[in-house]
Amino acid sequence: MKKITIAIDGHSSCGKSTMAKELARKVGYVYVDTGAMYRAVTLYALRNNFFAADGTVLEQPLSEAMSQIEIDQRLVDGKTTTFLNGENVEREIRGLEVSNHVSPIAAIPFVRTALVAQQQKMGREGGIVMDGRDIGTTVFPNAELKIFVTASAEVRAQRRYDELQQKGMPADYADILKNVQERDYIDSHRDVSPLRQADDALLLDNSHMTIEEQNKWLKEQFEKACQ
C-alpha cells in the first residue's frame, strides 16, 4: 500500500490532534502537531516579553529571535511531546495563557514562513499525518487525503474545559468559550493562510460524534484514499 500525506485542518479544540494521533498510530504513520509548534513560539514570546501591554506582538524582537527557536517533537511514553530548545513544554503550551496569545503569533507572516518550511521538510516522503489550520491549503495542497473538522463553539469550549479539569489545571467555561470564539475569528480573518476548508477536503462535523465513531470514519477515508 502506498504511503500518502494526510492533512487534517479545522477549528480550535475540535479534536484534530486526537484524531490525527490515533490514525497515525493505527496505520504506522508519523504524526506532527503543527498547532503545538505555534504554541511553542507563543510560549517563547511570553517568556521573553514579546507582547505589549495591549496584547499585540512586538514583532521586531521576535523576528530577531526566530533563528534561536528550535522546536522538536518526540515520542514520550508513546505520546507526541513538544520540546522548545530542548525543554519539554507540553504542559505549558496547553494552558489558557498560551491559548489566549497563540492566534496573533500564528498570523505573523515570518513565523508562518519559518514553521511551514519545517513542516514541509517533515512531510516530504509521505507517510505522515499533520493537523493544523492551513495544512491542506498551504503546507500540503497536494495531499492525497484532506479532512476539515469542525464542531459548535459551545461543544468545543466544553471539551477544552473538561480537558483542563482532568489535568488539574484552572479553568472557567465562560473564559474558554470567549477564547474559542475569538480564535475562530482571528484564524479565519488573518491575511496569511487563513483558516478555510480546502475545495477538495472532506468535511467532518463531530459535534455529536463519539471518539470511536469519528476514528472509524477517518480510518474508512484513509483506506479509500490509499486505493
XYZ file of C-alpha atoms in Angstrom:
227
model
C 0.000 0.000 0.000
C 1.407 3.396 -0.995
C 2.216 5.932 1.716
C 0.171 9.104 1.447
C 0.106 12.529 3.083
C -2.891 13.250 5.312
C -3.832 16.861 6.113
C -6.337 17.498 8.910
C -7.454 21.113 9.346
C -10.176 22.696 11.428
C -11.190 24.957 14.272
C -9.528 25.021 17.678
C -10.500 22.385 20.259
C -12.405 20.203 17.797
C -10.272 17.131 18.391
C -7.989 17.335 15.353
C -4.884 16.326 17.251
C -6.585 13.390 18.979
C -7.897 12.119 15.647
C -4.591 12.590 13.867
C -2.570 10.868 16.598
C -4.889 7.865 16.684
C -4.901 7.451 12.898
C -1.103 7.722 12.756
C -0.818 5.072 15.468
C -3.207 2.704 13.689
C -1.597 2.942 10.254
C 2.034 3.336 11.328
C 2.465 6.895 10.072
C 4.391 9.798 11.618
C 2.235 12.383 13.428
C 3.155 16.085 13.523
C 1.227 18.511 15.763
C 1.626 21.847 13.962
C -0.593 23.706 16.424
C 1.864 22.790 19.162
C 4.664 24.342 17.105
C 2.859 27.702 17.056
C 2.083 27.328 20.756
C 5.781 26.780 21.457
C 6.676 30.004 19.629
C 3.948 31.750 21.651
C 5.385 30.413 24.916
C 8.831 31.674 23.899
C 7.340 35.104 23.137
C 5.544 35.218 26.501
C 8.670 34.204 28.401
C 10.705 36.884 26.644
C 8.138 39.679 26.999
C 7.463 39.978 23.280
C 3.875 41.127 23.911
C 2.906 44.741 24.525
C 0.550 45.706 27.360
C -2.400 45.701 24.947
C -1.650 42.140 23.821
C -0.108 42.968 20.454
C 3.063 41.179 19.424
C 6.408 43.003 19.428
C 7.381 41.668 16.017
C 10.897 43.093 15.703
C 12.442 41.255 18.682
C 10.501 38.084 17.803
C 11.787 38.223 14.241
C 15.356 38.556 15.500
C 14.827 35.606 17.863
C 13.246 33.169 15.373
C 16.607 31.666 14.423
C 17.112 30.765 18.114
C 13.776 28.955 18.435
C 14.191 25.224 17.896
C 11.020 23.125 18.083
C 11.203 19.365 18.212
C 8.509 16.722 18.597
C 9.352 13.341 20.081
C 7.506 10.318 21.394
C 7.499 10.292 25.212
C 5.666 7.376 26.829
C 4.003 6.749 23.485
C 2.745 10.341 23.095
C 3.934 13.096 20.740
C 5.577 15.651 23.023
C 6.765 19.156 22.137
C 10.203 20.417 23.114
C 11.286 24.057 22.949
C 15.058 24.423 22.744
C 15.409 21.028 24.365
C 12.858 21.620 27.161
C 9.663 19.573 27.433
C 6.949 22.272 27.293
C 3.932 20.068 26.529
C 2.083 21.067 29.699
C 2.913 24.786 29.497
C 1.748 25.204 25.890
C -1.716 23.794 26.694
C -2.545 26.438 29.311
C -5.044 29.260 28.776
C -2.367 31.995 28.723
C -0.776 30.461 25.640
C -4.234 29.811 24.132
C -5.086 33.488 24.561
C -1.952 34.617 22.689
C -1.341 31.989 20.006
C -3.629 33.332 17.242
C -1.802 36.688 16.781
C 1.528 34.832 16.784
C 0.257 32.380 14.151
C -0.921 35.266 11.964
C 2.581 36.760 11.612
C 3.988 36.039 8.114
C 7.614 35.402 9.154
C 6.504 32.950 11.861
C 4.323 31.022 9.410
C 7.057 31.010 6.749
C 9.589 29.547 9.185
C 7.266 26.853 10.542
C 5.719 25.918 7.185
C 9.224 25.269 5.843
C 9.890 22.943 8.788
C 6.559 21.174 8.266
C 7.083 20.652 4.531
C 10.503 19.166 5.222
C 8.932 16.704 7.690
C 6.355 15.519 5.157
C 8.470 15.267 2.021
C 8.445 11.453 1.924
C 4.746 10.886 2.700
C 3.563 8.516 5.403
C 2.646 11.464 7.596
C -0.440 12.782 9.400
C -0.361 16.504 10.083
C -3.028 18.707 11.632
C -3.373 22.457 11.912
C -5.121 25.398 10.277
C -3.617 25.526 6.786
C -2.165 22.065 6.132
C -4.438 21.220 3.191
C -4.409 24.733 1.736
C -0.810 25.925 2.230
C 1.550 23.306 3.660
C 0.424 20.285 1.603
C -2.006 21.487 -1.096
C -1.436 18.213 -2.970
C -2.121 15.909 -0.006
C -3.943 12.749 -1.049
C -6.383 12.996 1.879
C -7.667 16.259 3.340
C -10.111 16.495 6.228
C -11.712 19.666 7.625
C -13.006 19.193 11.171
C -15.458 21.408 12.999
C -17.938 21.437 15.896
C -20.035 24.112 17.576
C -18.131 26.653 19.690
C -20.070 25.574 22.793
C -19.166 21.904 22.333
C -15.506 22.771 21.752
C -15.372 25.010 24.833
C -16.847 22.236 26.987
C -14.283 19.754 25.686
C -11.452 22.157 26.463
C -12.877 22.811 29.935
C -13.119 19.080 30.665
C -9.558 18.506 29.408
C -8.098 21.190 31.678
C -10.105 19.910 34.646
C -8.771 16.393 34.102
C -5.221 17.771 34.105
C -5.854 19.620 37.368
C -5.427 22.997 35.681
C -7.628 26.057 36.479
C -10.493 26.517 34.025
C -13.524 28.762 33.588
C -16.064 27.758 30.916
C -17.067 31.345 30.056
C -13.440 32.380 29.554
C -12.757 29.318 27.412
C -15.839 29.895 25.224
C -14.768 33.513 24.688
C -11.274 32.323 23.746
C -12.653 29.748 21.288
C -14.867 32.354 19.583
C -12.052 34.919 19.392
C -9.631 32.360 17.953
C -12.190 31.322 15.328
C -12.490 34.931 14.174
C -8.747 35.629 14.133
C -7.875 32.332 12.434
C -10.497 32.874 9.721
C -9.671 36.534 9.053
C -5.865 36.676 9.151
C -4.118 37.876 5.990
C -1.715 34.941 5.695
C -3.089 31.413 5.231
C -6.498 31.985 6.864
C -8.414 29.005 8.175
C -10.685 27.682 5.445
C -11.824 24.361 4.084
C -9.826 23.296 1.024
C -12.002 22.732 -2.034
C -11.157 19.026 -2.077
C -11.320 18.459 1.699
C -13.915 16.200 3.312
C -15.997 17.945 5.994
C -16.405 16.295 9.398
C -18.699 17.925 11.982
C -18.076 15.904 15.121
C -20.320 17.911 17.469
C -22.397 14.836 18.257
C -19.998 12.005 17.449
C -18.154 9.776 19.859
C -14.394 9.420 19.540
C -14.905 5.852 18.353
C -17.314 6.971 15.622
C -15.009 9.668 14.267
C -11.976 7.380 14.345
C -13.899 4.722 12.404
C -14.988 7.323 9.834
C -11.428 8.645 9.448
C -9.969 5.163 9.021
C -12.503 4.481 6.254
C -11.482 7.683 4.424
C -7.827 6.697 4.759
C -8.461 3.272 3.211
C -10.353 4.829 0.305
C -7.551 7.338 -0.334
C -4.932 4.579 -0.426
C -6.728 2.556 -3.107
